[in-house]
Coordinates of C-alpha atoms (C1' of nucleotides) in Angstrom, one line a residue:
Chain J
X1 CA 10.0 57.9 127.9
X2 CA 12.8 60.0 129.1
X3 CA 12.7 59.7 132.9
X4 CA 9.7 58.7 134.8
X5 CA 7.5 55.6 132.7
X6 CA 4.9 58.1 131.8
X7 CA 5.2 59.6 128.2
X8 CA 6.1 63.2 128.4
X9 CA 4.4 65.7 125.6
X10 CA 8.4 66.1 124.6
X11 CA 8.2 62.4 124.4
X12 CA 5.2 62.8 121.5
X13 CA 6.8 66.0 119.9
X14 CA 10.1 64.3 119.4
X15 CA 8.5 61.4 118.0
X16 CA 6.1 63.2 115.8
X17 CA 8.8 65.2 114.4
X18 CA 10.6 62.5 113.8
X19 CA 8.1 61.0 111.4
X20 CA 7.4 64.1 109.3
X21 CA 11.5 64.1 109.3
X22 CA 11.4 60.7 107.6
X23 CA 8.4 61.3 105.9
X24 CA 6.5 58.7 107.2
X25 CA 3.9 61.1 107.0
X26 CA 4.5 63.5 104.2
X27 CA 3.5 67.3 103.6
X28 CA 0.1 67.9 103.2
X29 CA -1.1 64.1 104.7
X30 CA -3.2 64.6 107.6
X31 CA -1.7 62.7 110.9
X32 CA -3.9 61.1 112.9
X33 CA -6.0 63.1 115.4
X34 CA -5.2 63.9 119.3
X35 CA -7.5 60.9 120.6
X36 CA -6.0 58.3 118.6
X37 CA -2.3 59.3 119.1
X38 CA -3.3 59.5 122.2
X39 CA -4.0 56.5 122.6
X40 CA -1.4 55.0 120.3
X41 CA 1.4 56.7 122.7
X42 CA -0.4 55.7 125.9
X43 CA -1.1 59.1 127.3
X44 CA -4.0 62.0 127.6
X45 CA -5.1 63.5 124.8
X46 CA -3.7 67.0 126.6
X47 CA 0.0 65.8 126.5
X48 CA -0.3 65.4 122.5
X49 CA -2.4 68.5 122.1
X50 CA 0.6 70.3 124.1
X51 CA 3.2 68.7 122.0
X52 CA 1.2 69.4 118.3
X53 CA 0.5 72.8 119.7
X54 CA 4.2 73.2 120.1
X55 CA 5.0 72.0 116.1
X56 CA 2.2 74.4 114.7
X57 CA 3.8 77.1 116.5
X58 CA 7.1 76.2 114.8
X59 CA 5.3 76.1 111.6
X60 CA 5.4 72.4 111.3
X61 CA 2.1 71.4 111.4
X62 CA -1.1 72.9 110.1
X63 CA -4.0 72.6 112.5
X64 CA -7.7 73.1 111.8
X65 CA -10.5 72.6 114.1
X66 CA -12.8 69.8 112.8
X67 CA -10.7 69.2 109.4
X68 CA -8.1 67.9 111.5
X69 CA -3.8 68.3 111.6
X70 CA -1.8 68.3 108.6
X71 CA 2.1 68.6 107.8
X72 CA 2.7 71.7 106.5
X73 CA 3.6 72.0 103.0
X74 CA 6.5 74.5 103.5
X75 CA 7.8 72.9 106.7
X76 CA 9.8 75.6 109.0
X77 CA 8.8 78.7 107.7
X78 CA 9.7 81.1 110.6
X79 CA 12.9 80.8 112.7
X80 CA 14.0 83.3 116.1
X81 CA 16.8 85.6 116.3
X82 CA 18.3 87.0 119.3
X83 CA 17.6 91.4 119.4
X84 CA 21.1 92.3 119.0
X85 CA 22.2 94.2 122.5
X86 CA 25.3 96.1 122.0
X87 CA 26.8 95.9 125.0
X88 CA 26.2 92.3 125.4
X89 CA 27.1 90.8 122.3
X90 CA 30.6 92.5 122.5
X91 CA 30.8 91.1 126.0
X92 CA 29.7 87.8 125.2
X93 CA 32.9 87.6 122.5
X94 CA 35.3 88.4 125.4
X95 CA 35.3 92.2 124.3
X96 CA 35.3 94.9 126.1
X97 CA 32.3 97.4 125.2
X98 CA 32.7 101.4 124.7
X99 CA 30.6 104.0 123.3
X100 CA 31.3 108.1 122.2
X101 CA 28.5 110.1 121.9
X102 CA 29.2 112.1 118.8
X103 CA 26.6 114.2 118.6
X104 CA 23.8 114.8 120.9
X105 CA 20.9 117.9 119.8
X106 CA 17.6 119.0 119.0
X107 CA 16.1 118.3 115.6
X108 CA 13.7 118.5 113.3
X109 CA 13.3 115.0 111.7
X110 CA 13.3 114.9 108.3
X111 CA 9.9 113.5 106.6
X112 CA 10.4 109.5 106.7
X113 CA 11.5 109.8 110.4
X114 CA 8.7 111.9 111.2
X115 CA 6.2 109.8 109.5
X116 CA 7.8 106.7 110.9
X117 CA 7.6 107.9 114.6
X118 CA 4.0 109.9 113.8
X119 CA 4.8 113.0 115.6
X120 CA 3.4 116.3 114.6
X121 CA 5.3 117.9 111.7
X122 CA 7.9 120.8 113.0
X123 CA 8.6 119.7 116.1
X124 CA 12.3 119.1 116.6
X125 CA 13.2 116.0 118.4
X126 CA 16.0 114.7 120.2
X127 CA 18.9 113.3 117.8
X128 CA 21.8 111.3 118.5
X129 CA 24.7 109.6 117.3
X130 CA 26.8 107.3 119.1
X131 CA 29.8 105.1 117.7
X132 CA 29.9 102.0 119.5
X133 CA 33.2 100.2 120.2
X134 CA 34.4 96.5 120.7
X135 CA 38.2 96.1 122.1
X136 CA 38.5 99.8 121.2
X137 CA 37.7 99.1 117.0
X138 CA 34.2 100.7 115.9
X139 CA 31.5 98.0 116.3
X140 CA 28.4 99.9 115.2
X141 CA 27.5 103.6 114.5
X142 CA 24.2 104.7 115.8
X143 CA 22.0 107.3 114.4
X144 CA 18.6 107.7 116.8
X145 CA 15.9 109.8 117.0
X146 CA 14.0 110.1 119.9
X147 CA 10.4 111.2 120.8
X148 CA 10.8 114.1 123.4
X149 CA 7.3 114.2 124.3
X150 CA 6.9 110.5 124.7
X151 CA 10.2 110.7 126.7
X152 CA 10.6 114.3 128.8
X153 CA 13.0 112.6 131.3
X154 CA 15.5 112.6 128.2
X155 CA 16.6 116.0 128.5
X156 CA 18.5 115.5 131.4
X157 CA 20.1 112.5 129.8
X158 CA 24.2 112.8 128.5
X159 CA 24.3 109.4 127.9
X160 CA 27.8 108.9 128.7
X161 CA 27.8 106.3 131.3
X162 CA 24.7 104.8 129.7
X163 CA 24.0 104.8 125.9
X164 CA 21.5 106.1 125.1
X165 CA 19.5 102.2 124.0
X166 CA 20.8 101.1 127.5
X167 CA 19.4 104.7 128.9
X168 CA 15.7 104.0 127.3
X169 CA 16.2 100.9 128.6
X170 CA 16.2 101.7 132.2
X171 CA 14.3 104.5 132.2
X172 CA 11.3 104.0 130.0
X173 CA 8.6 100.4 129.3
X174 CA 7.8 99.3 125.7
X175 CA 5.9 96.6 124.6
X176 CA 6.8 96.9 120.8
X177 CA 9.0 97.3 118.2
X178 CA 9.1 96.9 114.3
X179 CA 12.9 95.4 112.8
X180 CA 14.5 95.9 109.4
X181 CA 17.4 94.8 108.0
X182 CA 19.0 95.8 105.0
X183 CA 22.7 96.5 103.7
X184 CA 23.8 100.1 102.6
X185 CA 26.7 101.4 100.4
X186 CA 29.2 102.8 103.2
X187 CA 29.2 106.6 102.3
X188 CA 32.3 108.5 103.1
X189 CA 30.9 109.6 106.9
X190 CA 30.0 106.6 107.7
X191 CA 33.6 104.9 106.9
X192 CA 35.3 107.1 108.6
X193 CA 33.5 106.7 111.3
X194 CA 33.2 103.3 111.1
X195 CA 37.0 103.1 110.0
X196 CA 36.4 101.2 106.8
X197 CA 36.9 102.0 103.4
X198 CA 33.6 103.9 101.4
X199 CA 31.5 101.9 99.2
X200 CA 32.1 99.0 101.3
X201 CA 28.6 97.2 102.0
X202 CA 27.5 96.8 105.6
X203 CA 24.5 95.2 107.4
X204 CA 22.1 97.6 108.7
X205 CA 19.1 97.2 111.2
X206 CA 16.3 99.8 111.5
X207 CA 14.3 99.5 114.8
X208 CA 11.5 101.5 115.9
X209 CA 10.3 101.1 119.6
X210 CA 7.0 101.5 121.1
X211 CA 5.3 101.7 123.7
X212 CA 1.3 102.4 124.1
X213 CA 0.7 103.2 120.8
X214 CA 3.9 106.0 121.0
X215 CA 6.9 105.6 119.1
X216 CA 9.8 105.9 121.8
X217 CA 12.4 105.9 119.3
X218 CA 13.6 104.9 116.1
X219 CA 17.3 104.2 115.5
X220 CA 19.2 102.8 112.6
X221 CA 22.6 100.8 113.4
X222 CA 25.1 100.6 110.7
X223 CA 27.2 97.8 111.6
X224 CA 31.1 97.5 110.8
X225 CA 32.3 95.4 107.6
X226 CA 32.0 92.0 108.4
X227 CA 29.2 91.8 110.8
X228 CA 27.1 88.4 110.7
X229 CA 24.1 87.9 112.5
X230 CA 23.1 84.5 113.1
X231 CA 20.4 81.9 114.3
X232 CA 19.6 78.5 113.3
X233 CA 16.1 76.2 113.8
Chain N
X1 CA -13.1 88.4 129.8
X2 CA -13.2 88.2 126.6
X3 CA -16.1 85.5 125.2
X4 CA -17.4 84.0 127.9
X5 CA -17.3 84.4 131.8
X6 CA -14.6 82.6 132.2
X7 CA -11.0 83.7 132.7
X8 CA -9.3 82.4 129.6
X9 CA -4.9 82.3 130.0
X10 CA -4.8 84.8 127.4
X11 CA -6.8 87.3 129.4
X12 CA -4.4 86.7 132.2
X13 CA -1.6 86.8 129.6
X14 CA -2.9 90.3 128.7
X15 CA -3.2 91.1 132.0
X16 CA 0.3 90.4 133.1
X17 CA 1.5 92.1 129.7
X18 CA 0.4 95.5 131.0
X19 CA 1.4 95.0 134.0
X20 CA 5.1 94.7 132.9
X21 CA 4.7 97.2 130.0
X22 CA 3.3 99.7 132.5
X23 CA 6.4 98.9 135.2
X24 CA 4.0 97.7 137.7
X25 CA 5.6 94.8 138.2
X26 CA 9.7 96.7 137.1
X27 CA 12.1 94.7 135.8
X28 CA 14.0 92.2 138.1
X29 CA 11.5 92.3 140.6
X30 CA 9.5 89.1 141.7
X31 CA 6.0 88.9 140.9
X32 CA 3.4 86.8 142.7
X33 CA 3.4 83.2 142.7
X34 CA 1.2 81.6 140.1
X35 CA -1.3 80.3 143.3
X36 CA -1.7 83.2 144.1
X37 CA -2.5 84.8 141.0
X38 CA -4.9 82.2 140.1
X39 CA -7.1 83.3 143.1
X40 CA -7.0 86.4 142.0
X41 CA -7.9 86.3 139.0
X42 CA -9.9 83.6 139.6
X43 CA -8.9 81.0 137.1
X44 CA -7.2 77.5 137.9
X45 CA -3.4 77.3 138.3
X46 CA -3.3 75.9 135.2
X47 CA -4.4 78.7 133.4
X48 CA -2.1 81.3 134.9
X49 CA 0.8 78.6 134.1
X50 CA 0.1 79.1 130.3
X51 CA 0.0 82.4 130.6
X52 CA 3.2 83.0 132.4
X53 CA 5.0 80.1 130.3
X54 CA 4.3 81.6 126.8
X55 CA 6.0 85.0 128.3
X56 CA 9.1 83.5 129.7
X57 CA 8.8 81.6 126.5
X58 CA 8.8 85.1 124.5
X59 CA 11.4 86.8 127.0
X60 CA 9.7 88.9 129.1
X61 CA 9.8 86.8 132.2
X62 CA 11.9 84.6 133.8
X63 CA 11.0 81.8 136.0
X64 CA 12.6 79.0 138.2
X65 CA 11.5 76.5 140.7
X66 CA 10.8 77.5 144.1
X67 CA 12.2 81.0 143.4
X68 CA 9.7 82.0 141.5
X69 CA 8.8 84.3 138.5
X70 CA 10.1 87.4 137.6
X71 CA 10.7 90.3 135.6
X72 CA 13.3 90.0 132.4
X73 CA 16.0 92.7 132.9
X74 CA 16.4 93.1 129.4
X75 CA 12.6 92.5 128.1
X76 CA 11.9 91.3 125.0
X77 CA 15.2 89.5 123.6
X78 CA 14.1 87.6 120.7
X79 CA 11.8 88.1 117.6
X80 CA 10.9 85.8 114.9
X81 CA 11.0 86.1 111.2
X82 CA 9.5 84.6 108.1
X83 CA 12.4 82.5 106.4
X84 CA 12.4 83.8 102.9
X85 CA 10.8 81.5 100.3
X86 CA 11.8 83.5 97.6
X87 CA 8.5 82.4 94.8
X88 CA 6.4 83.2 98.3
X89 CA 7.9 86.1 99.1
X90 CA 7.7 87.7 95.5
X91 CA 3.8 86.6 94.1
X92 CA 2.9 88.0 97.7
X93 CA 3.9 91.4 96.1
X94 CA 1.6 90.7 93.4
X95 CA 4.7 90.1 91.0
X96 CA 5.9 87.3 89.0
X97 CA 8.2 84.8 89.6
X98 CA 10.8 83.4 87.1
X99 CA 14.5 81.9 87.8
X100 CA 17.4 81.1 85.6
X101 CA 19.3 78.5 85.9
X102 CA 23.5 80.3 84.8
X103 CA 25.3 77.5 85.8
X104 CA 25.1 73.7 86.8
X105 CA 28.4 71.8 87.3
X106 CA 29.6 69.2 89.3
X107 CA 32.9 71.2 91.1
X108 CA 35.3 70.9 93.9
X109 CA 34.3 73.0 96.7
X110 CA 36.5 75.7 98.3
X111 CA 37.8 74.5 101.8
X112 CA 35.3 76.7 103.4
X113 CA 32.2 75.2 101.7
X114 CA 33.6 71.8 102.3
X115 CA 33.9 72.5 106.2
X116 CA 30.8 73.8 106.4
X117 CA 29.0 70.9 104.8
X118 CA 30.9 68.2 106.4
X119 CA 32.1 66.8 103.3
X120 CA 35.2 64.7 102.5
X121 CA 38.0 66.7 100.5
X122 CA 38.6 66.1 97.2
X123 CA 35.0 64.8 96.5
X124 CA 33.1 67.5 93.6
X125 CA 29.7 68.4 94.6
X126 CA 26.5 70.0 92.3
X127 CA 27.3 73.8 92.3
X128 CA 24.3 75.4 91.1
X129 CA 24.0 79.4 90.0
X130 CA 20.4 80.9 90.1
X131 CA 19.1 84.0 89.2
X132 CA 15.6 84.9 90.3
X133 CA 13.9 87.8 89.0
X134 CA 10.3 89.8 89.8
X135 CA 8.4 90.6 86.5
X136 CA 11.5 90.4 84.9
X137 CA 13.7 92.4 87.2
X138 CA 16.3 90.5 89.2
X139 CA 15.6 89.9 92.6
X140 CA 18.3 87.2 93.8
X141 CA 21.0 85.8 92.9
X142 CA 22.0 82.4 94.1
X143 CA 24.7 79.9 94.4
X144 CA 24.5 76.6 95.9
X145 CA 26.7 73.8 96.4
X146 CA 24.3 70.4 97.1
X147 CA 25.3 67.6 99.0
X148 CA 25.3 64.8 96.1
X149 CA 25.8 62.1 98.8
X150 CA 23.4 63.1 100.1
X151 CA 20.7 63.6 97.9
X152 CA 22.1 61.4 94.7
X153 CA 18.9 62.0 92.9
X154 CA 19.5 65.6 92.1
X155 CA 21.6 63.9 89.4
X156 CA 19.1 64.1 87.0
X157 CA 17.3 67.4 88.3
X158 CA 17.8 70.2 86.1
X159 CA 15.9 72.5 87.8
X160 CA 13.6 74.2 84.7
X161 CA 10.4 73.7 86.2
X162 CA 11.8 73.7 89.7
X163 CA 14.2 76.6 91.3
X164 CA 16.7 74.0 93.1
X165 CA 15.3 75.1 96.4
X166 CA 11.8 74.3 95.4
X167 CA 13.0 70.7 93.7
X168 CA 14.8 69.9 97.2
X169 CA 12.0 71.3 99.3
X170 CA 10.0 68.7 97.2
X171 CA 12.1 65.6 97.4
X172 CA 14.3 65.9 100.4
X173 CA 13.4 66.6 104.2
X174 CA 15.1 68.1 106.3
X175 CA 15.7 68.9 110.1
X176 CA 17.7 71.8 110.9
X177 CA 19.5 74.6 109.5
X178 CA 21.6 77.8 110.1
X179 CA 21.1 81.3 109.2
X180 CA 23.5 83.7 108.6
X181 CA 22.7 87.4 107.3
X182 CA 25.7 89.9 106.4
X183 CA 26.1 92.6 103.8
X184 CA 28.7 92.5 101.3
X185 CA 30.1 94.7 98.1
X186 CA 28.5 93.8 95.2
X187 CA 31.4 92.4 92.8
X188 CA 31.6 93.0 88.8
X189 CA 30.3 89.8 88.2
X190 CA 27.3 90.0 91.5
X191 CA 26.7 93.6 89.9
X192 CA 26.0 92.3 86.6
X193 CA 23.9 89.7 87.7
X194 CA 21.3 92.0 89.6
X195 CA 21.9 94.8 87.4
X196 CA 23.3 97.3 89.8
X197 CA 26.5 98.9 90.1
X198 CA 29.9 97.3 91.6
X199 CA 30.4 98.2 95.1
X200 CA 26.7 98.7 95.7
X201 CA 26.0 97.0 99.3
X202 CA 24.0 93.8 99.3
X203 CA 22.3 91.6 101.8
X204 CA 23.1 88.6 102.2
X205 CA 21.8 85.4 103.4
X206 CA 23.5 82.4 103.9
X207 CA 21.6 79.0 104.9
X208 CA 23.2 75.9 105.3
X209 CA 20.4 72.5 105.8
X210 CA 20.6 69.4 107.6
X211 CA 18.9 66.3 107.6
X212 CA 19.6 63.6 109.9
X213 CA 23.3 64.9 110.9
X214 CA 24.2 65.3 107.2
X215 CA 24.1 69.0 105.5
X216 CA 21.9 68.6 102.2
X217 CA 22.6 71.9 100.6
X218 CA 24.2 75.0 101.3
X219 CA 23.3 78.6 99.5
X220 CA 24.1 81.9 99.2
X221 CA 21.1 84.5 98.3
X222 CA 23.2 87.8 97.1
X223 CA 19.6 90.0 96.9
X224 CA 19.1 92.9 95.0
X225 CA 19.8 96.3 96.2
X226 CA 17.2 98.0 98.3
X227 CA 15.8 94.4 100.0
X228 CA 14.8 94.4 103.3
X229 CA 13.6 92.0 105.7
X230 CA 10.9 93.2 108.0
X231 CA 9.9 91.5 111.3
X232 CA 8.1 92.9 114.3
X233 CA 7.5 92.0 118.1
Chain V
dC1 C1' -30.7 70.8 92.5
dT2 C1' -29.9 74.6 95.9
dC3 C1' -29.9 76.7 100.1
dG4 C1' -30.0 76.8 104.8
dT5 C1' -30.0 74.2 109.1
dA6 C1' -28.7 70.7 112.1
dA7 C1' -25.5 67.1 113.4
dA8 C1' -21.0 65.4 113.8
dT9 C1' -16.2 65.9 114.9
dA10 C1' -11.4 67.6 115.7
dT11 C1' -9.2 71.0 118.0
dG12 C1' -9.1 74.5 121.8
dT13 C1' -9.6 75.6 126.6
dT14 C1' -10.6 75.3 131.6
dT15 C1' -10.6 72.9 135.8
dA16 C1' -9.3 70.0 139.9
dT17 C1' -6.1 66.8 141.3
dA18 C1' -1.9 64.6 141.8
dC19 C1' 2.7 64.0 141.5
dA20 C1' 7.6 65.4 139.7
dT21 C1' 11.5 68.3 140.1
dA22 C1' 14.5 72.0 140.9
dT23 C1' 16.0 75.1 144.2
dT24 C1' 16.1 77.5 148.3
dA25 C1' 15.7 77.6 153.3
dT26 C1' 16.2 75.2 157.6
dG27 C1' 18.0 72.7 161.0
dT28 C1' 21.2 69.4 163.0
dA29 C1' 25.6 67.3 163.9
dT30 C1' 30.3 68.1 163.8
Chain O
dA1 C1' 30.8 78.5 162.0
dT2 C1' 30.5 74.7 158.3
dA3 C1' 28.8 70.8 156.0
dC4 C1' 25.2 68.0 155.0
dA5 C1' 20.8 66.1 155.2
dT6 C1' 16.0 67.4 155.3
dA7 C1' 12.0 70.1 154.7
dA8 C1' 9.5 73.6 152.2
dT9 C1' 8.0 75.7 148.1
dA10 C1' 7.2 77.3 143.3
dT11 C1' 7.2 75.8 138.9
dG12 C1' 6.6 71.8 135.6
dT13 C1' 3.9 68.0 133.9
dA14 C1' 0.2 64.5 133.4
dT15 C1' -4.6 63.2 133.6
dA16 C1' -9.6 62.9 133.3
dA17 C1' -13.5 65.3 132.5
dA18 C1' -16.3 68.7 130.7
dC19 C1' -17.4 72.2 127.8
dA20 C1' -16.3 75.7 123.8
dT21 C1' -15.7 76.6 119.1
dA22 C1' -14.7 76.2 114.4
dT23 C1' -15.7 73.7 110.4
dT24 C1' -17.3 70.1 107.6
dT25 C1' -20.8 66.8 106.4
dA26 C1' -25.4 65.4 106.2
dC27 C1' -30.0 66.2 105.7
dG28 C1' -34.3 68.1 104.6
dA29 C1' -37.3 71.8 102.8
dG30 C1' -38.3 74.4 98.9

DNA sequence: CTCGTAAATATGTTTATACATATTATGTAT
DNA sequence: ATACATAATATGTATAAACATATTTACGAG
């Protein structure tokens, strides 16, 4: 009942939340179905199907045709994080974003890469690594790999005004990617390039991107001591 | 096309999909008007509405009254993940769950605990420290403060049969929470604990839960060298 | 009693229609 | 030209109706 007198499918969800908040109806209870809430709430059977859709989605609800819609038993089992973008998460803090391409050649990827961008064994591929700064303090260190053939255009590239994830970016569609995160044991490269102490422990996120059944690239971004990432439901 | 002859929204989703992934329709650039799509693809309006909205919904599109729809500049901003339910996540790898319960005390919190559950100074909560190990090995170590105020029957929990997540999950709701994932350097005491070397790197996630304005519980999962947390788009 | 089939039922989807709302474009008065 | 009211327009939402689909229950033949 927000604006207009009509019930709004917010209206419903809002509601309906609210009583697997209290437990008025607990995990595993079935609810009542569409056509009776419906009715109960003075609206279309659509506007609760649109706002039950919405809490199975979140992981909520369980919903199975005929049996009928349950609470889950593990309420909230996913949540969403934002993709870290460099540039724009240093901007968004008020910094100022910079990147030095530290090295930038031809390759042969070793085995895991290889098998993890399924290219043909032997072929170098392009390989770069670029230290990413905030305010002018290393940020992130980026080691990438990417697939020449999938991306021919790349030879020409010197990714100096754009790096080389804001280069793919522009240049090149995908319509995939697979996300790891992990932590690593700083080793002495890595701190120095990251200007921390080795051994320290930093958060690390392995992405590979892909587009039509090609891997475009895979990258791993080791961030600087310190680094949260964060999201809440 | 898919079933039936009928143009479901998830065709047209499809559809659309390539479109963008193939930079027919390039980022930033307006695409036609959901009218107008519907007569070409010959579905209702209503069915190219759900198409478009689960896209913006995902990041890929970006739509506004009387402008129109168009093209994400920087497609694909989110992802989701699974939020870890540690006996899940473990019997899903065909191993065996078992915890430890090291400690269980009624302490003061440190000033940064206490701000981040909202508590009153001075008050001792239920600090709680949890091993939990996969057939046999550790696998994470946890320490949680729990908001007795909140949840005054965890009194008399002493969570043997039930980790304390699983306990709370049981007999509290709740409505919100926040995520935070960092790495840190394993200390003496974490190394011992998880049976790894000092200084080893370690992720880290740190989840704080509400219910009704007031946090219930907040944890820190210290996980074993070598964890990772996969998602994909 | 068992197995397979038919009926029942809750959710899922599509459609046409109507109206709401945000935002841009337009036009008019100053 | 500028400010402001007004119209135009694309998306957003609600509804009733019809049908699709998955799944369970009931039933009947053997």
């Amino acid at each position: 009942m927000s604006k207009q007198d009509r019930i709004s499918w917010q209206d419903v969800q809002n509601e309906v939340r609210q009583r697997i908040s209290q437990r008025d109806w607990k995990p595993g209870e079935y609810i009542p179905h569409e056509a009776e809430l419906a009715q109960e709430f003075g609206c279309a059977r659509a506007t609760v199907n649109r706002a039950l859709r919405g809490l199975a989605e979140a992981g909520l609800l369980e919903r199975r045709r005929r049996a009928g819609t349950r609470v889950a038993l593990n309420p909230v089992r996913r949540a969403e994080f934002a993709i870290p973008l460099i540039r724009a998460e240093i901007e968004g803090k008020g910094q100022r974003h910079t990147h030095r391409v530290c090295l930038r050649e031809m390759r042969l990827p070793p085995p895991d890469v290889q098998a993890r961008m399924q290219i043909p064994a032997q072929v170098p591929q392009l390989f770069v690594q670029t230290l990413h700064l905030a305010d002018g303090t290393p940020y992130v260190f980026e080691r990438r790999w990417i697939n020449t053939s999938a991306v021919p255009a790349v030879e020409g590239a010197d990714f100096v005004t754009y790096s080389p994830n804001e280069w793919l970016m522009r240049e090149v569609a995908f319509d995939g990617g697979d996300f790891t995160f992990s932590a690593l044991t700083a080793s002495a490269a890595e701190a120095e390039m990251l200007a921390c102490s080795p051994g320290e422990g930093l958060f690390v996120l392995d992405r590979t991107t892909h587009h039509g059944g090609q891997v475009i690239t895979s990258v791993r971004l080791v961030f600087h001591p310190g680094y949260q990432m964060h999201t809440r439901i």
